Coordinates of C-alpha atoms and ligand atoms in Angstrom, one line a residue:
M1 CA 132.6 110.9 86.9
T2 CA 129.2 109.5 86.3
M3 CA 127.3 108.4 89.3
T4 CA 124.3 106.1 89.7
T5 CA 121.5 106.6 92.2
T6 CA 118.6 104.4 93.2
Q7 CA 115.2 106.1 93.3
I8 CA 111.8 105.1 94.7
R9 CA 108.9 106.3 92.5
L10 CA 105.1 106.2 92.7
A11 CA 104.2 103.3 90.6
Q12 CA 100.4 103.9 90.8
R13 CA 97.9 105.8 93.0
P14 CA 97.1 103.6 96.0
K15 CA 93.5 102.5 96.4
G16 CA 92.6 102.5 100.1
M17 CA 95.5 101.4 102.3
P18 CA 98.7 101.8 100.3
E19 CA 100.7 98.7 99.4
K20 CA 104.3 98.1 98.5
T21 CA 103.3 97.5 94.9
D22 CA 102.3 101.2 94.7
F23 CA 106.1 102.0 94.6
N24 CA 108.8 101.0 92.3
W25 CA 112.6 101.2 92.3
K26 CA 114.7 102.7 89.4
E27 CA 118.4 103.2 88.8
E28 CA 119.3 106.6 87.3
Q29 CA 122.5 108.3 86.3
L30 CA 123.0 111.6 88.0
K31 CA 123.9 114.7 86.0
Q32 CA 127.1 116.7 86.4
L33 CA 127.0 119.6 88.9
D34 CA 126.1 123.0 87.6
S35 CA 127.2 126.1 89.4
G36 CA 125.6 126.4 92.9
E37 CA 124.8 122.7 92.9
V38 CA 125.9 119.9 95.3
L39 CA 126.0 116.1 95.2
L40 CA 124.3 114.8 98.3
K41 CA 124.5 111.4 100.0
T42 CA 121.1 110.7 101.7
L43 CA 121.4 110.0 105.4
Y44 CA 117.8 110.0 106.8
V45 CA 114.4 110.0 105.1
S46 CA 111.3 111.2 106.9
V47 CA 108.0 109.3 106.4
D48 CA 105.0 111.5 107.1
P49 CA 101.2 110.8 107.0
Y50 CA 100.6 113.8 104.7
M51 CA 102.4 112.0 101.9
R52 CA 99.4 109.7 101.6
G53 CA 97.3 112.7 100.5
R54 CA 99.9 113.5 97.8
M55 CA 99.6 110.0 96.4
S56 CA 96.0 110.6 95.5
D57 CA 95.0 113.1 92.9
S58 CA 92.3 114.9 94.9
K59 CA 92.6 118.6 95.7
S60 CA 94.7 119.4 98.8
Y61 CA 97.1 122.0 100.1
V62 CA 100.0 120.4 98.3
E63 CA 100.3 119.2 94.7
P64 CA 99.8 115.5 94.2
Y65 CA 102.8 113.4 93.2
K66 CA 102.7 112.4 89.6
V67 CA 102.6 108.7 88.8
G68 CA 106.1 107.7 87.8
E69 CA 107.6 110.6 89.8
V70 CA 110.2 110.1 92.6
I71 CA 108.5 110.5 96.0
K72 CA 109.7 113.7 97.7
G73 CA 109.7 114.6 101.4
S74 CA 112.0 115.8 104.2
V75 CA 115.5 114.4 103.8
I76 CA 118.7 114.9 105.7
A77 CA 121.8 114.5 103.6
E78 CA 125.6 115.1 103.5
V79 CA 127.4 117.1 100.9
A80 CA 129.6 114.6 99.0
E81 CA 130.8 117.0 96.2
T82 CA 130.3 120.7 95.9
N83 CA 130.0 123.4 93.2
S84 CA 128.6 125.9 95.7
L85 CA 130.4 128.6 97.5
D86 CA 128.1 128.2 100.6
L87 CA 128.2 124.5 101.1
Q88 CA 131.4 122.4 101.8
V89 CA 132.0 118.7 101.5
G90 CA 130.8 117.1 104.8
D91 CA 128.1 119.7 105.5
I92 CA 124.8 118.3 106.7
V93 CA 121.7 119.8 105.0
I94 CA 117.9 119.3 105.1
G95 CA 115.5 119.8 102.2
N96 CA 112.4 118.6 100.5
L97 CA 114.2 116.0 98.4
G98 CA 113.6 112.8 96.6
W99 CA 113.6 109.3 98.0
Q100 CA 117.0 108.4 96.4
T101 CA 120.4 107.2 97.7
Y102 CA 122.3 110.1 96.1
L103 CA 121.0 113.3 94.4
V104 CA 122.0 116.6 92.9
A105 CA 120.4 119.6 94.5
S106 CA 120.7 123.4 94.2
E107 CA 122.1 125.2 97.3
N108 CA 118.8 127.3 97.2
E109 CA 116.6 124.3 98.1
L110 CA 118.8 123.3 101.1
R111 CA 119.2 124.5 104.7
K112 CA 122.4 123.8 106.5
I113 CA 122.1 122.0 109.9
D114 CA 124.4 122.6 112.8
P115 CA 125.2 119.0 114.0
N116 CA 126.6 120.4 117.3
Q117 CA 123.3 121.9 118.4
A118 CA 121.4 118.7 118.7
P119 CA 121.4 115.2 117.0
I120 CA 120.7 115.9 113.3
T121 CA 117.6 113.6 113.3
T122 CA 115.8 116.0 115.6
Q123 CA 115.4 118.3 112.5
L124 CA 112.9 115.8 111.2
G125 CA 111.0 115.5 114.5
V126 CA 111.0 117.5 117.7
L127 CA 112.9 120.5 116.2
G128 CA 111.5 120.1 112.8
M129 CA 108.1 120.2 111.0
P130 CA 106.2 117.9 113.5
G131 CA 107.5 119.9 116.6
I132 CA 106.6 123.2 115.0
T133 CA 103.1 121.9 114.0
A134 CA 102.5 120.8 117.6
Y135 CA 103.7 124.2 118.9
F136 CA 101.4 126.4 116.8
G137 CA 98.4 124.2 116.7
L138 CA 98.3 123.9 120.5
L139 CA 99.5 127.4 121.5
D140 CA 97.8 129.5 118.8
I141 CA 94.5 127.7 118.4
G142 CA 94.3 125.5 121.5
K143 CA 95.5 128.2 123.9
P144 CA 95.6 125.9 127.0
V145 CA 95.3 127.5 130.4
E146 CA 96.6 126.2 133.7
G147 CA 94.2 123.6 135.2
E148 CA 92.4 122.9 131.9
T149 CA 92.1 119.5 130.4
V150 CA 93.9 119.0 127.0
V151 CA 93.2 115.8 125.1
V152 CA 95.5 114.8 122.3
S153 CA 94.9 111.9 119.9
G154 CA 97.8 110.2 118.0
A155 CA 99.4 111.0 121.3
A156 CA 102.5 108.8 120.9
G157 CA 103.5 110.1 117.5
A158 CA 105.8 112.8 116.3
V159 CA 103.3 115.6 116.7
G160 CA 101.3 114.2 119.6
T161 CA 104.2 113.6 122.0
V162 CA 105.2 117.3 121.6
V163 CA 101.6 118.5 122.0
G164 CA 101.2 116.7 125.3
Q165 CA 104.5 118.0 126.7
I166 CA 103.8 121.6 125.8
A167 CA 100.4 121.3 127.3
K168 CA 102.1 120.1 130.5
I169 CA 104.4 123.1 130.4
A170 CA 101.3 125.3 130.2
G171 CA 100.0 123.6 133.4
A172 CA 97.2 121.7 131.9
K173 CA 96.0 118.2 132.7
V174 CA 96.9 116.1 129.7
V175 CA 95.0 113.1 128.4
G176 CA 96.7 111.1 125.6
I177 CA 94.9 108.7 123.3
A178 CA 97.0 106.1 121.4
G179 CA 96.8 102.6 120.0
S180 CA 99.0 100.3 122.1
D181 CA 99.8 99.6 125.8
E182 CA 103.5 100.1 125.1
K183 CA 102.6 103.6 123.9
L184 CA 100.4 104.3 126.9
T185 CA 103.2 103.2 129.2
Y186 CA 105.7 105.6 127.5
L187 CA 103.3 108.5 127.6
K188 CA 102.5 108.0 131.3
N189 CA 105.9 107.0 132.6
E190 CA 108.3 109.0 130.5
L191 CA 106.3 112.0 129.4
N192 CA 104.2 112.3 132.5
F193 CA 100.8 112.5 130.8
D194 CA 98.1 112.5 133.5
E195 CA 95.8 110.0 131.9
V196 CA 96.2 107.7 128.9
V197 CA 93.6 105.7 127.0
N198 CA 93.9 103.1 124.3
Y199 CA 91.3 103.8 121.5
K200 CA 91.4 100.1 120.6
S201 CA 90.0 99.0 124.0
E202 CA 86.4 97.8 124.0
D203 CA 85.4 100.2 126.7
F204 CA 87.3 103.2 125.1
K205 CA 84.5 105.6 125.5
D206 CA 83.9 104.8 129.2
Q207 CA 87.7 105.0 129.9
L208 CA 87.9 108.4 128.1
K209 CA 85.0 109.8 130.0
Q210 CA 86.6 108.7 133.3
A211 CA 89.9 110.2 132.2
C212 CA 88.2 113.5 131.3
N213 CA 86.2 113.8 134.5
D214 CA 86.2 117.6 134.2
G215 CA 85.3 117.6 130.5
V216 CA 87.6 118.7 127.7
D217 CA 88.8 122.2 127.2
V218 CA 91.2 121.6 124.3
Y219 CA 91.1 118.7 121.9
Y220 CA 94.2 118.5 119.6
D221 CA 92.9 116.3 116.8
N222 CA 95.5 114.2 115.0
V223 CA 93.3 111.4 113.9
G224 CA 89.6 112.3 113.2
G225 CA 87.0 109.5 112.8
E226 CA 85.4 107.7 115.7
V227 CA 88.1 108.7 118.2
S228 CA 87.3 112.4 117.6
D229 CA 83.6 111.8 117.7
A230 CA 84.0 110.4 121.2
V231 CA 86.1 113.3 122.4
L232 CA 83.8 115.9 121.0
R233 CA 80.9 114.5 123.1
L234 CA 82.9 115.6 126.2
I235 CA 83.8 119.2 125.3
N236 CA 83.2 122.0 127.8
K237 CA 81.9 125.5 127.1
G238 CA 84.4 127.5 125.2
A239 CA 86.5 124.5 124.1
R240 CA 89.1 124.9 121.4
I241 CA 89.8 122.2 118.8
P242 CA 92.8 122.5 116.6
V243 CA 92.3 120.1 113.7
C244 CA 95.8 119.0 112.8
G245 CA 95.3 115.6 111.1
Q246 CA 92.7 113.0 110.1
I247 CA 94.8 109.9 109.7
A248 CA 91.9 107.6 110.4
L249 CA 90.3 108.9 107.2
Y250 CA 93.3 109.0 104.8
N251 CA 92.8 105.5 103.4
L252 CA 89.1 105.5 103.1
E253 CA 87.7 104.9 99.6
K254 CA 84.4 106.5 100.3
P255 CA 83.6 109.7 102.3
D256 CA 83.2 109.1 106.0
L257 CA 79.7 109.8 107.2
G258 CA 80.2 110.1 110.9
P259 CA 77.9 111.7 113.5
R260 CA 77.5 115.3 112.7
M261 CA 79.1 117.2 115.6
Q262 CA 78.3 120.8 114.8
S263 CA 75.6 121.0 117.5
Q264 CA 78.2 120.1 120.1
L265 CA 80.2 123.1 118.9
L266 CA 77.1 125.3 118.9
I267 CA 75.8 124.5 122.4
N268 CA 79.3 124.9 123.8
S269 CA 80.3 128.0 121.9
A270 CA 83.4 126.0 120.9
L271 CA 86.0 126.8 118.2
M272 CA 87.2 124.1 115.8
K273 CA 89.9 125.3 113.4
G274 CA 91.9 123.4 110.8
F275 CA 95.5 124.6 110.0
I276 CA 98.5 123.7 108.0
V277 CA 101.9 124.3 109.6
S278 CA 103.0 126.4 106.7
D279 CA 100.3 128.9 107.7
Y280 CA 102.9 129.9 110.4
G281 CA 105.9 130.0 108.0
A282 CA 106.8 133.5 109.0
H283 CA 107.1 132.5 112.7
F284 CA 108.9 129.2 112.6
E285 CA 112.0 130.6 114.3
E286 CA 110.0 131.5 117.4
A287 CA 108.8 127.9 117.7
I288 CA 112.2 126.4 117.1
K289 CA 113.8 128.7 119.7
D290 CA 111.2 127.7 122.4
L291 CA 111.4 124.0 121.5
A292 CA 115.2 124.0 121.6
K293 CA 115.2 125.8 125.0
W294 CA 112.7 123.3 126.5
L295 CA 114.8 120.4 125.1
Q296 CA 117.9 121.9 126.7
D297 CA 116.2 122.5 130.0
G298 CA 114.9 118.9 130.1
K299 CA 111.2 120.0 129.9
L300 CA 110.8 118.3 126.5
S301 CA 112.0 114.9 125.6
Y302 CA 111.6 112.9 122.4
R303 CA 111.8 109.4 120.9
E304 CA 112.5 108.4 117.4
T305 CA 111.7 105.1 115.6
I306 CA 114.5 104.6 113.1
I307 CA 114.7 101.7 110.8
E308 CA 117.7 101.1 108.5
G309 CA 117.9 100.6 104.8
F310 CA 116.9 102.6 101.8
D311 CA 114.6 99.7 100.6
K312 CA 112.7 100.0 103.8
I313 CA 111.3 103.5 103.1
P314 CA 108.0 102.3 101.8
D315 CA 107.6 99.8 104.7
A316 CA 108.1 102.6 107.1
F317 CA 105.6 104.8 105.3
L318 CA 103.0 101.9 105.5
G319 CA 104.0 101.4 109.1
L320 CA 102.6 104.8 110.0
F321 CA 99.1 103.5 109.3
K322 CA 99.8 100.4 111.5
G323 CA 101.0 102.4 114.4
E324 CA 104.5 101.0 114.3
N325 CA 106.2 104.2 115.5
I326 CA 106.7 105.9 118.9
G327 CA 107.7 109.5 118.2
K328 CA 109.1 110.4 114.9
Y329 CA 109.3 107.7 112.3
M330 CA 112.3 107.8 109.8
V331 CA 114.6 105.6 107.8
K332 CA 118.4 105.7 108.1
V333 CA 119.9 105.3 104.6
A334 CA 123.6 105.9 105.3
S335 CA 125.9 106.9 108.0
Q336 CA 127.7 110.3 108.2
S337 CA 131.2 110.1 106.9
E338 CA 133.9 110.1 109.5
Ligands
NDP401 P1 102.6 110.0 113.8 O1 104.0 109.9 114.2 O2 101.6 110.3 114.9 O3 102.3 108.6 113.1 C1 101.0 108.3 112.8 C2 100.3 107.6 114.0 O4 98.9 107.7 113.7 C3 100.5 106.1 114.1 O5 101.7 105.8 114.8 C4 99.3 105.5 114.7 O6 99.4 105.5 116.1 C5 98.2 106.6 114.4 N1 97.2 106.1 113.5 C6 97.4 105.4 112.4 N2 96.2 105.1 111.9 C7 95.2 105.5 112.8 C8 93.8 105.4 112.8 N3 93.1 104.8 111.8 N4 93.2 105.9 113.9 C9 93.9 106.5 114.9 N5 95.2 106.6 114.9 C10 95.9 106.1 113.8 O7 102.4 111.0 112.7 P2 102.7 112.6 112.8 O8 102.9 113.0 114.2 O9 103.7 113.0 111.8 O10 101.3 113.2 112.3 C11 100.2 113.2 113.2 C12 98.9 113.8 112.5 O11 99.2 115.2 112.2 C13 98.7 113.2 111.1 O12 97.3 113.1 110.9 C14 99.3 114.1 110.1 O13 98.7 114.1 108.9 C15 99.0 115.4 110.9 N6 100.0 116.5 110.5 C16 99.4 117.7 110.2 C17 100.2 118.8 109.9 C18 99.6 120.1 109.6 O14 100.3 121.0 109.1 N7 98.3 120.3 109.8 C19 101.7 118.7 109.9 C20 102.2 117.4 110.4 C21 101.3 116.3 110.6 P3 98.5 104.5 117.1 O15 99.3 103.3 117.4 O16 98.2 105.4 118.2 O17 97.3 104.1 116.2

């Protein structure tokens, strides 16, 4: 049987803030299954800020997408047909797969998910790459100690919400920075952050200083730019600064010439260290075990922003840069079969 799929491809490299015209849609016929391959029905597609980097052709830690190529990222899918001994029809899998409604994949590029352990969408968020990123960045580089002040920017997003909650588990005072009052209310009332500050407020710097009245011991940097400049002015001696993301800079067309903060690091004997979650690839299981336990014990909670419809994937991706999401942002493409 021949089968048609719809794909979303990179039409051109975005200039500055990406636009919908940077993507195009294409119908393709899927090939027959070879041995070890499965036909997948896409259920959920993750949109992630790092994909913006892959749409440019500058050097980074992952290969850029090619113009005309199907966009790839984390996808949860259901096996619809199988030519694999390991995967059965109805199995739920995750992989680094294309933005397309159906696809053919090799069993080797897929990991089976146990749908009875937790809702399958958690594999894209709290129990997936963002949760693991939060875990290692905070605990291996930030190393928060009871009573210290941990500041996290991008606090209401997929990574930030987990960072703040792990910092609370470690006994720290947690200050979250985010871009809307709705997000601040969520962080304070549902995740029990100690202080929350909106970086879009006119008196952001004053509010931040007040919130961090004992200075800053750990700054988990998800955004970079002026927000980070303001936090770095408040660091204490021996502060640790995991540099996880710089979303405020991803769409700049010219290099950002901000204040140079090295003297702050120098006079405070502070450590600033960038990292990529895959640096910890050999230890992912440790993180997943702890995250799952905290979830089960009610010490960790999560939100997901899920919009529906394959055609909405580019909108959701663009929405990351407008702050549309609380928690993990993803698109539901199809329902699981009964
Ligand atoms: P989020 O779920 O946090 O979504 C992005 C959020 O960033 C938005 O909701 C928005 O929230 C905020 N934002 C957007 N533009 C700006 C801006 N100009 N200034 C400040 N905040 C902005 O995404 P993730 O949790 O998936 O990722 C968070 C960060 O971590 C990103 O920078 C990402 O690249 C990085 N990352 C790094 C990894 C690594 O291995 N090092 C792995 C995974 C993620 P708001 O309303 O608050 O503005």
